[in-house]
mmCIF file of C-alpha atoms in Angstrom:
data_model
loop_
_atom_site.group_PDB
_atom_site.id
_atom_site.type_symbol
_atom_site.label_atom_id
_atom_site.label_comp_id
_atom_site.label_asym_id
_atom_site.label_seq_id
_atom_site.Cartn_x
_atom_site.Cartn_y
_atom_site.Cartn_z
ATOM 1 C CA MET P 1 16.833 -17.460 -10.901
ATOM 2 C CA GLU P 2 19.615 -15.908 -8.811
ATOM 3 C CA GLN P 3 18.089 -12.449 -9.211
ATOM 4 C CA PHE P 4 14.670 -13.820 -8.304
ATOM 5 C CA LEU P 5 16.017 -15.428 -5.130
ATOM 6 C CA ASN P 6 17.694 -12.184 -4.122
ATOM 7 C CA ILE P 7 14.391 -10.354 -4.632
ATOM 8 C CA LEU P 8 12.694 -12.857 -2.325
ATOM 9 C CA LYS P 9 15.424 -12.489 0.303
ATOM 10 C CA ARG P 10 15.299 -8.700 0.263
ATOM 11 C CA ASN P 11 11.520 -8.794 0.686
ATOM 12 C CA SER P 12 11.331 -11.599 3.245
ATOM 13 C CA LEU P 13 9.175 -9.530 5.603
ATOM 14 C CA LEU P 14 6.585 -8.812 2.906
ATOM 15 C CA LEU P 15 6.501 -12.489 2.012
ATOM 16 C CA ALA P 16 6.033 -13.429 5.669
ATOM 17 C CA LEU P 17 3.167 -10.911 5.924
ATOM 18 C CA LEU P 18 1.545 -12.330 2.790
ATOM 19 C CA VAL P 19 1.854 -15.913 4.067
ATOM 20 C CA VAL P 20 0.347 -14.991 7.449
ATOM 21 C CA MET P 21 -2.582 -13.196 5.783
ATOM 22 C CA ILE P 22 -3.288 -16.167 3.505
ATOM 23 C CA LEU P 23 -3.136 -18.621 6.409
ATOM 24 C CA PHE P 24 -5.522 -16.484 8.457
ATOM 25 C CA GLU P 25 -7.889 -16.164 5.501
ATOM 26 C CA ILE P 26 -7.981 -19.925 4.973
ATOM 27 C CA THR P 27 -8.485 -20.612 8.693
ATOM 28 C CA ILE P 28 -11.156 -17.931 9.127
ATOM 29 C CA ARG P 29 -13.138 -19.170 6.141
ATOM 30 C CA ALA P 30 -12.775 -22.807 7.210
ATOM 31 C CA THR P 31 -14.138 -22.049 10.683
ATOM 32 C CA GLY P 32 -17.048 -19.994 9.338
ATOM 33 C CA HIS P 33 -15.963 -16.662 10.826
ATOM 34 C CA GLY P 34 -16.295 -14.719 7.576
ATOM 35 C CA SER P 35 -13.269 -13.291 5.792
ATOM 36 C CA MET P 36 -10.248 -11.209 6.771
ATOM 37 C CA PHE P 37 -10.394 -9.467 3.386
ATOM 38 C CA SER P 38 -13.985 -8.294 3.655
ATOM 39 C CA PRO P 39 -14.306 -4.538 2.991
ATOM 40 C CA ALA P 40 -15.613 -3.830 6.499
ATOM 41 C CA ASN P 41 -12.822 -5.772 8.200
ATOM 42 C CA PHE P 42 -10.154 -4.152 6.028
ATOM 43 C CA THR P 43 -11.361 -0.725 7.164
ATOM 44 C CA ASN P 44 -11.435 -2.028 10.735
ATOM 45 C CA ILE P 45 -7.794 -3.138 10.500
ATOM 46 C CA ILE P 46 -6.801 0.397 9.478
ATOM 47 C CA SER P 47 -8.720 1.907 12.389
ATOM 48 C CA GLN P 48 -7.475 -0.644 14.925
ATOM 49 C CA ASN P 49 -3.809 -0.208 14.081
ATOM 50 C CA SER P 50 -3.574 3.509 13.362
ATOM 51 C CA TYR P 51 -2.028 4.160 16.767
ATOM 52 C CA VAL P 52 0.610 1.440 16.208
ATOM 53 C CA ILE P 53 1.759 3.042 12.957
ATOM 54 C CA ILE P 54 1.930 6.532 14.494
ATOM 55 C CA LEU P 55 3.874 5.344 17.534
ATOM 56 C CA ALA P 56 6.111 3.056 15.462
ATOM 57 C CA VAL P 57 7.246 5.991 13.296
ATOM 58 C CA GLY P 58 8.317 7.938 16.387
ATOM 59 C CA MET P 59 9.855 4.874 18.033
ATOM 60 C CA LEU P 60 11.840 4.166 14.880
ATOM 61 C CA PHE P 61 13.597 7.526 15.137
ATOM 62 C CA CYS P 62 14.535 6.755 18.759
ATOM 63 C CA ILE P 63 15.950 3.386 17.687
ATOM 64 C CA ILE P 64 17.799 4.776 14.650
ATOM 65 C CA GLY P 65 19.295 7.689 16.527
ATOM 66 C CA CYS P 66 20.596 5.958 19.614
ATOM 67 C CA GLY P 67 19.492 2.339 19.689
ATOM 68 C CA ASN P 68 17.113 3.218 22.558
ATOM 69 C CA VAL P 69 13.358 2.866 22.970
ATOM 70 C CA ASP P 70 10.696 4.881 24.772
ATOM 71 C CA LEU P 71 8.841 2.778 27.336
ATOM 72 C CA SER P 72 6.536 5.624 28.347
ATOM 73 C CA VAL P 73 4.507 6.090 25.151
ATOM 74 C CA GLY P 74 1.529 4.060 26.391
ATOM 75 C CA SER P 75 1.346 6.140 29.559
ATOM 76 C CA ILE P 76 1.678 9.367 27.560
ATOM 77 C CA VAL P 77 -1.274 8.229 25.434
ATOM 78 C CA ALA P 78 -3.295 7.687 28.631
ATOM 79 C CA LEU P 79 -2.341 11.074 30.121
ATOM 80 C CA VAL P 80 -2.942 13.115 26.960
ATOM 81 C CA GLY P 81 -6.207 11.246 26.379
ATOM 82 C CA ALA P 82 -7.255 12.050 29.939
ATOM 83 C CA ILE P 83 -6.525 15.746 29.410
ATOM 84 C CA ALA P 84 -8.501 15.671 26.142
ATOM 85 C CA GLY P 85 -11.437 14.032 27.918
ATOM 86 C CA VAL P 86 -11.494 16.519 30.785
ATOM 87 C CA MET P 87 -11.238 19.523 28.471
ATOM 88 C CA MET P 88 -13.719 18.439 25.791
ATOM 89 C CA VAL P 89 -16.270 16.503 27.862
ATOM 90 C CA ASN P 90 -16.161 17.935 31.385
ATOM 91 C CA TRP P 91 -15.170 21.533 30.656
ATOM 92 C CA GLU P 92 -16.714 21.681 27.145
ATOM 93 C CA THR P 93 -13.635 23.522 25.850
ATOM 94 C CA ASN P 94 -13.346 24.446 22.175
ATOM 95 C CA ILE P 95 -12.090 21.311 20.422
ATOM 96 C CA TYR P 96 -9.325 23.132 18.543
ATOM 97 C CA LEU P 97 -7.978 24.641 21.750
ATOM 98 C CA ALA P 98 -8.154 21.220 23.401
ATOM 99 C CA ILE P 99 -6.294 19.560 20.506
ATOM 100 C CA ALA P 100 -3.591 22.247 20.566
ATOM 101 C CA THR P 101 -3.234 21.858 24.340
ATOM 102 C CA CYS P 102 -2.900 18.076 24.057
ATOM 103 C CA LEU P 103 -0.214 18.375 21.372
ATOM 104 C CA LEU P 104 1.644 20.944 23.488
ATOM 105 C CA VAL P 105 1.513 18.622 26.511
ATOM 106 C CA GLY P 106 2.975 15.805 24.398
ATOM 107 C CA ILE P 107 5.806 18.078 23.206
ATOM 108 C CA LEU P 108 6.564 19.219 26.768
ATOM 109 C CA ILE P 109 6.656 15.620 28.007
ATOM 110 C CA GLY P 110 9.050 14.730 25.189
ATOM 111 C CA ALA P 111 11.220 17.740 26.059
ATOM 112 C CA TRP P 112 11.247 16.708 29.732
ATOM 113 C CA GLN P 113 12.479 13.232 28.924
ATOM 114 C CA GLY P 114 14.785 14.408 26.152
ATOM 115 C CA PHE P 115 16.559 16.807 28.524
ATOM 116 C CA TRP P 116 17.512 14.060 30.978
ATOM 117 C CA ILE P 117 18.551 11.689 28.182
ATOM 118 C CA ALA P 118 20.423 14.078 25.871
ATOM 119 C CA TYR P 119 22.012 16.601 28.232
ATOM 120 C CA VAL P 120 22.232 14.888 31.635
ATOM 121 C CA ARG P 121 22.987 11.559 29.926
ATOM 122 C CA ILE P 122 20.772 9.412 32.101
ATOM 123 C CA PRO P 123 20.103 6.114 30.234
ATOM 124 C CA ALA P 124 16.939 6.321 28.132
ATOM 125 C CA PHE P 125 15.696 3.039 29.588
ATOM 126 C CA ILE P 126 15.672 4.516 33.114
ATOM 127 C CA VAL P 127 14.156 7.857 32.118
ATOM 128 C CA THR P 128 11.331 6.360 30.052
ATOM 129 C CA LEU P 129 10.682 3.629 32.627
ATOM 130 C CA ALA P 130 10.230 6.359 35.236
ATOM 131 C CA GLY P 131 8.012 8.217 32.747
ATOM 132 C CA MET P 132 5.899 5.115 32.225
ATOM 133 C CA MET P 133 5.029 5.055 35.940
ATOM 134 C CA LEU P 134 4.848 8.831 36.375
ATOM 135 C CA PHE P 135 2.500 9.607 33.475
ATOM 136 C CA ARG P 136 0.259 6.614 34.194
ATOM 137 C CA GLY P 137 -0.165 7.872 37.745
ATOM 138 C CA MET P 138 -0.919 11.377 36.470
ATOM 139 C CA ALA P 139 -3.561 9.974 34.107
ATOM 140 C CA LEU P 140 -5.247 8.250 37.048
ATOM 141 C CA LEU P 141 -5.179 11.510 39.010
ATOM 142 C CA VAL P 142 -6.592 13.580 36.143
ATOM 143 C CA LEU P 143 -9.469 11.145 35.566
ATOM 144 C CA ASP P 144 -9.869 10.283 39.262
ATOM 145 C CA GLY P 145 -9.876 6.643 38.207
ATOM 146 C CA LEU P 146 -13.015 7.100 36.072
ATOM 147 C CA THR P 147 -13.735 6.810 32.353
ATOM 148 C CA ILE P 148 -14.994 9.926 30.571
ATOM 149 C CA SER P 149 -17.337 9.739 27.550
ATOM 150 C CA PRO P 150 -18.772 10.555 25.034
ATOM 151 C CA PHE P 151 -16.694 13.025 23.037
ATOM 152 C CA PRO P 152 -18.265 15.809 20.933
ATOM 153 C CA PRO P 153 -19.414 14.648 17.465
ATOM 154 C CA GLU P 154 -17.519 17.482 15.760
ATOM 155 C CA TYR P 155 -14.280 16.133 17.279
ATOM 156 C CA LEU P 156 -15.004 12.526 16.326
ATOM 157 C CA ARG P 157 -15.603 13.622 12.737
ATOM 158 C CA TYR P 158 -11.905 14.469 12.306
ATOM 159 C CA PHE P 159 -10.762 10.944 13.129
ATOM 160 C CA THR P 160 -13.618 8.486 12.559
ATOM 161 C CA SER P 161 -15.426 9.785 9.463
ATOM 162 C CA PHE P 162 -14.957 8.894 5.798
ATOM 163 C CA VAL P 163 -14.306 10.677 2.517
ATOM 164 C CA PRO P 164 -16.733 11.262 0.876
ATOM 165 C CA ARG P 165 -19.365 11.656 3.564
ATOM 166 C CA ALA P 166 -22.163 10.395 1.298
ATOM 167 C CA ARG P 167 -21.908 6.621 1.110
ATOM 168 C CA ALA P 168 -23.548 6.646 -2.327
ATOM 169 C CA ASP P 169 -20.478 8.445 -3.706
ATOM 170 C CA ALA P 170 -17.932 6.239 -1.907
ATOM 171 C CA PHE P 171 -17.248 3.816 -4.757
ATOM 172 C CA ALA P 172 -16.792 6.448 -7.479
ATOM 173 C CA VAL P 173 -14.641 8.820 -5.413
ATOM 174 C CA THR P 174 -12.433 6.070 -3.967
ATOM 175 C CA THR P 175 -11.908 4.526 -7.400
ATOM 176 C CA VAL P 176 -10.822 7.862 -8.869
ATOM 177 C CA VAL P 177 -8.447 8.526 -5.941
ATOM 178 C CA THR P 178 -6.977 5.035 -6.298
ATOM 179 C CA ALA P 179 -6.369 5.569 -10.016
ATOM 180 C CA ILE P 180 -4.648 8.905 -9.333
ATOM 181 C CA LEU P 181 -2.430 7.314 -6.682
ATOM 182 C CA CYS P 182 -1.452 4.471 -9.006
ATOM 183 C CA VAL P 183 -0.522 6.834 -11.833
ATOM 184 C CA GLY P 184 1.294 9.157 -9.429
ATOM 185 C CA TYR P 185 3.317 6.326 -7.900
ATOM 186 C CA LEU P 186 4.288 4.980 -11.319
ATOM 187 C CA ALA P 187 5.386 8.425 -12.492
ATOM 188 C CA TYR P 188 7.407 8.965 -9.313
ATOM 189 C CA VAL P 189 9.331 5.666 -9.430
ATOM 190 C CA LEU P 190 10.099 6.110 -13.144
ATOM 191 C CA TYR P 191 11.313 9.684 -12.592
ATOM 192 C CA ASP P 192 13.386 8.620 -9.588
ATOM 193 C CA ARG P 193 14.997 5.749 -11.516
ATOM 194 C CA VAL P 194 15.875 7.961 -14.499
ATOM 195 C CA LYS P 195 17.305 10.674 -12.228
ATOM 196 C CA LYS P 196 19.490 8.207 -10.320
ATOM 197 C CA THR P 197 20.678 6.559 -13.540
ATOM 198 C CA LYS P 198 21.734 9.911 -15.026
ATOM 199 C CA LYS P 199 23.706 10.733 -11.873
ATOM 200 C CA GLY P 200 25.436 7.360 -11.922
ATOM 201 C CA TYR P 201 23.801 6.042 -8.756
ATOM 202 C CA GLN P 202 23.250 2.333 -8.317
ATOM 203 C CA VAL P 203 19.685 1.207 -9.054
ATOM 204 C CA ASP P 204 17.901 -2.145 -9.012
ATOM 205 C CA ASP P 205 18.042 -4.208 -12.168
ATOM 206 C CA MET P 206 15.035 -3.931 -14.475
ATOM 207 C CA SER P 207 13.422 -7.230 -13.427
ATOM 208 C CA THR P 208 13.549 -6.292 -9.727
ATOM 209 C CA PHE P 209 12.195 -2.821 -10.506
ATOM 210 C CA VAL P 210 9.288 -4.188 -12.551
ATOM 211 C CA ILE P 211 8.335 -6.854 -9.995
ATOM 212 C CA THR P 212 8.447 -4.386 -7.103
ATOM 213 C CA THR P 213 6.402 -1.795 -8.983
ATOM 214 C CA VAL P 214 3.773 -4.344 -10.003
ATOM 215 C CA ILE P 215 3.421 -5.569 -6.404
ATOM 216 C CA VAL P 216 2.951 -2.034 -5.061
ATOM 217 C CA GLU P 217 0.456 -1.136 -7.787
ATOM 218 C CA ALA P 218 -1.508 -4.340 -7.125
ATOM 219 C CA ALA P 219 -1.576 -3.550 -3.390
ATOM 220 C CA LEU P 220 -2.858 -0.029 -4.088
ATOM 221 C CA ILE P 221 -5.580 -1.262 -6.422
ATOM 222 C CA GLY P 222 -6.668 -4.049 -4.080
ATOM 223 C CA SER P 223 -6.794 -1.741 -1.064
ATOM 224 C CA GLY P 224 -8.684 0.890 -3.031
ATOM 225 C CA MET P 225 -11.307 -1.587 -4.175
ATOM 226 C CA LEU P 226 -11.863 -2.868 -0.640
ATOM 227 C CA LEU P 227 -12.326 0.669 0.654
ATOM 228 C CA ALA P 228 -14.573 1.569 -2.286
ATOM 229 C CA ASN P 229 -16.887 -1.326 -1.474
ATOM 230 C CA ASN P 230 -17.285 -0.198 2.122
ATOM 231 C CA LYS P 231 -17.697 3.451 3.178
ATOM 232 C CA GLY P 232 -14.894 5.111 1.255
ATOM 233 C CA ILE P 233 -11.541 6.439 2.461
ATOM 234 C CA PRO P 234 -11.198 6.712 6.272
ATOM 235 C CA VAL P 235 -10.003 10.139 7.405
ATOM 236 C CA ILE P 236 -7.514 8.408 9.699
ATOM 237 C CA LEU P 237 -5.918 6.783 6.637
ATOM 238 C CA ILE P 238 -5.301 10.246 5.165
ATOM 239 C CA LEU P 239 -3.655 11.324 8.433
ATOM 240 C CA LEU P 240 -1.482 8.193 8.463
ATOM 241 C CA THR P 241 -0.438 8.776 4.852
ATOM 242 C CA ILE P 242 0.610 12.354 5.621
ATOM 243 C CA ILE P 243 2.642 11.262 8.664
ATOM 244 C CA VAL P 244 4.371 8.372 6.868
ATOM 245 C CA MET P 245 5.224 10.442 3.779
ATOM 246 C CA ALA P 246 6.476 13.411 5.816
ATOM 247 C CA TYR P 247 8.731 11.322 8.041
ATOM 248 C CA SER P 248 9.966 9.216 5.121
ATOM 249 C CA PHE P 249 10.948 12.379 3.276
ATOM 250 C CA TYR P 250 12.691 13.743 6.375
ATOM 251 C CA ALA P 251 14.645 10.524 6.961
ATOM 252 C CA ASN P 252 15.721 10.053 3.334
ATOM 253 C CA ASN P 253 15.982 13.521 1.814
ATOM 254 C CA THR P 254 17.077 15.994 4.469
ATOM 255 C CA VAL P 255 20.286 16.847 6.264
ATOM 256 C CA GLY P 256 18.602 16.248 9.610
ATOM 257 C CA GLY P 257 17.654 12.724 8.566
ATOM 258 C CA ARG P 258 21.203 11.915 7.451
ATOM 259 C CA ARG P 259 22.557 13.260 10.741
ATOM 260 C CA LEU P 260 20.114 11.073 12.658
ATOM 261 C CA TYR P 261 21.456 7.964 10.899
ATOM 262 C CA ALA P 262 25.020 9.181 11.494
ATOM 263 C CA LEU P 263 24.274 9.556 15.215
ATOM 264 C CA GLY P 264 22.985 5.994 15.391
ATOM 265 C CA GLY P 265 25.888 4.633 13.369
ATOM 266 C CA ASN P 266 28.662 6.176 15.451
ATOM 267 C CA GLU P 267 27.959 9.004 17.869
ATOM 268 C CA LYS P 268 31.614 9.930 18.438
ATOM 269 C CA ALA P 269 32.343 10.133 14.716
ATOM 270 C CA ALA P 270 29.186 12.196 14.146
ATOM 271 C CA LYS P 271 30.183 14.597 16.930
ATOM 272 C CA LEU P 272 33.703 14.992 15.540
ATOM 273 C CA SER P 273 32.137 15.757 12.134
ATOM 274 C CA GLY P 274 30.371 18.776 13.603
ATOM 275 C CA VAL P 275 26.956 17.218 14.281
ATOM 276 C CA ASN P 276 25.206 18.518 17.404
ATOM 277 C CA THR P 277 24.414 15.047 18.717
ATOM 278 C CA ASN P 278 22.840 16.267 21.973
ATOM 279 C CA ARG P 279 20.342 18.428 20.102
ATOM 280 C CA ILE P 280 19.385 15.632 17.696
ATOM 281 C CA LEU P 281 18.911 13.199 20.574
ATOM 282 C CA PHE P 282 16.805 15.774 22.430
ATOM 283 C CA MET P 283 14.602 16.469 19.406
ATOM 284 C CA THR P 284 14.119 12.745 18.821
ATOM 285 C CA TYR P 285 12.318 12.417 22.164
ATOM 286 C CA VAL P 286 10.420 15.683 21.647
ATOM 287 C CA ASN P 287 9.150 14.184 18.399
ATOM 288 C CA MET P 288 8.223 10.968 20.208
ATOM 289 C CA GLY P 289 6.170 12.957 22.707
ATOM 290 C CA PHE P 290 4.413 14.823 19.894
ATOM 291 C CA LEU P 291 3.494 11.627 18.022
ATOM 292 C CA SER P 292 2.340 10.028 21.284
ATOM 293 C CA ALA P 293 -0.062 12.949 21.701
ATOM 294 C CA VAL P 294 -1.317 12.460 18.133
ATOM 295 C CA ALA P 295 -1.843 8.751 18.859
ATOM 296 C CA ALA P 296 -3.749 9.689 22.033
ATOM 297 C CA LEU P 297 -6.130 11.949 20.084
ATOM 298 C CA VAL P 298 -6.714 9.117 17.593
ATOM 299 C CA CYS P 299 -7.341 6.559 20.348
ATOM 300 C CA VAL P 300 -9.866 8.590 22.345
ATOM 301 C CA ALA P 301 -11.763 9.300 19.126
ATOM 302 C CA ARG P 302 -11.819 5.621 18.167
ATOM 303 C CA PHE P 303 -13.043 4.452 21.592
ATOM 304 C CA ASN P 304 -15.116 7.613 22.138
ATOM 305 C CA SER P 305 -13.850 7.671 25.728
ATOM 306 C CA ALA P 306 -10.839 8.543 27.873
ATOM 307 C CA ALA P 307 -9.884 5.790 30.319
ATOM 308 C CA PRO P 308 -7.012 5.571 32.842
ATOM 309 C CA THR P 309 -6.124 2.135 31.458
ATOM 310 C CA ALA P 310 -5.756 3.400 27.881
ATOM 311 C CA GLY P 311 -2.435 2.732 26.185
ATOM 312 C CA ASN P 312 -1.563 -0.446 28.067
ATOM 313 C CA GLY P 313 1.014 -2.353 26.007
ATOM 314 C CA TYR P 314 1.140 0.228 23.214
ATOM 315 C CA GLU P 315 4.881 0.678 23.656
ATOM 316 C CA LEU P 316 5.427 -3.037 23.084
ATOM 317 C CA ASP P 317 3.415 -3.009 19.854
ATOM 318 C CA ALA P 318 5.404 0.000 18.574
ATOM 319 C CA ILE P 319 8.771 -1.506 19.509
ATOM 320 C CA GLY P 320 7.806 -4.853 17.992
ATOM 321 C CA ALA P 321 6.693 -3.167 14.761
ATOM 322 C CA CYS P 322 10.070 -1.422 14.404
ATOM 323 C CA PHE P 323 12.161 -4.523 14.974
ATOM 324 C CA ILE P 324 9.951 -6.677 12.749
ATOM 325 C CA GLY P 325 10.357 -3.941 10.135
ATOM 326 C CA GLY P 326 14.127 -4.325 10.095
ATOM 327 C CA ALA P 327 15.372 -1.703 12.568
ATOM 328 C CA SER P 328 18.643 -2.524 14.318
ATOM 329 C CA ALA P 329 18.774 -2.649 18.112
ATOM 330 C CA TYR P 330 22.195 -0.970 17.889
ATOM 331 C CA GLY P 331 20.924 2.082 16.009
ATOM 332 C CA GLY P 332 21.679 3.554 12.598
ATOM 333 C CA VAL P 333 19.549 1.086 10.609
ATOM 334 C CA GLY P 334 15.841 1.172 9.797
ATOM 335 C CA THR P 335 13.260 2.732 7.495
ATOM 336 C CA VAL P 336 9.857 4.306 7.982
ATOM 337 C CA GLY P 337 8.413 1.945 5.358
ATOM 338 C CA GLY P 338 9.780 -1.057 7.239
ATOM 339 C CA ALA P 339 8.231 0.151 10.504
ATOM 340 C CA VAL P 340 4.856 0.584 8.756
ATOM 341 C CA ILE P 341 5.043 -2.958 7.354
ATOM 342 C CA GLY P 342 5.951 -4.227 10.818
ATOM 343 C CA ALA P 343 2.958 -2.393 12.294
ATOM 344 C CA ILE P 344 0.671 -3.924 9.652
ATOM 345 C CA PHE P 345 2.151 -7.344 10.483
ATOM 346 C CA MET P 346 1.289 -6.865 14.169
ATOM 347 C CA GLY P 347 -2.148 -5.576 13.238
ATOM 348 C CA VAL P 348 -2.918 -8.578 11.037
ATOM 349 C CA LEU P 349 -1.901 -10.893 13.881
ATOM 350 C CA ASN P 350 -4.153 -9.061 16.363
ATOM 351 C CA ASN P 351 -7.095 -8.924 13.973
ATOM 352 C CA GLY P 352 -6.828 -12.499 12.738
ATOM 353 C CA MET P 353 -6.568 -14.017 16.206
ATOM 354 C CA SER P 354 -9.423 -11.843 17.487
ATOM 355 C CA ILE P 355 -11.707 -12.977 14.646
ATOM 356 C CA LEU P 356 -10.866 -16.605 15.463
ATOM 357 C CA GLY P 357 -11.716 -15.982 19.123
ATOM 358 C CA ILE P 358 -8.262 -16.939 20.428
ATOM 359 C CA ASP P 359 -7.735 -16.193 24.127
ATOM 360 C CA ALA P 360 -5.829 -12.974 24.887
ATOM 361 C CA ASN P 361 -3.115 -14.862 26.771
ATOM 362 C CA TRP P 362 -2.478 -17.081 23.768
ATOM 363 C CA GLN P 363 -2.436 -14.006 21.546
ATOM 364 C CA ARG P 364 0.445 -12.538 23.564
ATOM 365 C CA THR P 365 2.317 -15.838 23.377
ATOM 366 C CA VAL P 366 1.912 -16.066 19.611
ATOM 367 C CA LYS P 367 2.895 -12.417 19.076
ATOM 368 C CA GLY P 368 6.070 -12.906 21.108
ATOM 369 C CA LEU P 369 7.083 -15.996 19.151
ATOM 370 C CA VAL P 370 6.260 -14.388 15.807
ATOM 371 C CA LEU P 371 8.266 -11.289 16.724
ATOM 372 C CA LEU P 372 11.330 -13.397 17.498
ATOM 373 C CA LEU P 373 10.870 -15.585 14.409
ATOM 374 C CA ALA P 374 10.342 -12.641 12.046
ATOM 375 C CA VAL P 375 13.479 -10.886 13.247
ATOM 376 C CA VAL P 376 15.563 -14.076 13.033
ATOM 377 C CA ILE P 377 14.371 -14.795 9.475
ATOM 378 C CA ASP P 378 14.976 -11.191 8.406
ATOM 379 C CA VAL P 379 18.504 -11.142 9.844
ATOM 380 C CA LEU P 380 19.472 -14.499 8.326
ATOM 381 C CA SER P 381 18.037 -13.638 4.910
ATOM 382 C CA LYS P 382 19.892 -10.310 4.757
ATOM 383 C CA LYS P 383 23.167 -12.086 5.479
ATOM 384 C CA ARG P 384 22.684 -14.188 2.341
ATOM 385 C CA VAL P 385 21.724 -11.348 -0.018
ATOM 386 C CA LYS P 386 24.395 -10.838 -2.690
#
């Protein structure tokens, strides 16, 4: 029983997410609005919240490394989206050249902000607040206050299509991919556990390991079946998987990732240990600019338009996802997986309240209260874990 309670405490965020999803499902069905777990709505949740996951991964690195946030990401999304719209729609530029240009602009914006933060040591709050106003104004200038649409179909295909393209093959292909993922995940966790045991590292007890593995496998199977019964695997889901896996590997298995955590834990100690803290801090904001550009390309494809008001509030969703996912406001603590779960939590809230037709003002109120409550519960539960 004690082990079981500790498992529940360590996974309090997942339990909270599960409870919220069940409550929404009951309410939605009771009011005759359909189902949150319908195949079409499940795919819609992925599409709606792709930008939150991308931005949350970048924001997490800013929080881990220095306990700071980037308030300008929503404005960067608007500016990069505006540039993409002008190049692809107005100028009819080659889409690959336009994508490369947009990514380069995001990197340059990140370098601009990173220089002032890392080398001039202007507080990140001030620099990114100035960037929020600056880049929003530039987006308005680029678009001249107008919305540009539609985007070329060959560009939309890279972000809004499905694998396989033929809907008749969707069920078979998605089922096979799901089975491969399940077997691959099981093989990985078993190999990782055996390797750590041989090296004398501490691992979870067998009951915790089995329960966790079963939950993940069940989630994979359930998600795969929902996608199989709709149109197949969204291309954007493949992109999200690549980003999450790449950044998780970097954070957990590379020297750069360990140095990032060391910087957030104690910058002076990290510097005395030979870590180039200024460079790491600079690259953290360069990375944030790059991921903001990726999020912008995803957003303009989803809406099939570039608008000067795009990205409003995106920074708040990304910051909320990180803190709900267990990141520390003081830096040095947080995981990519936690940020993804936090982003899904925010996405479920947005989707559930939208289906129920709740007013946007009430949605903001509820999201603010849930953010505070989730963080409080997570902090208190971790204090009691043995």
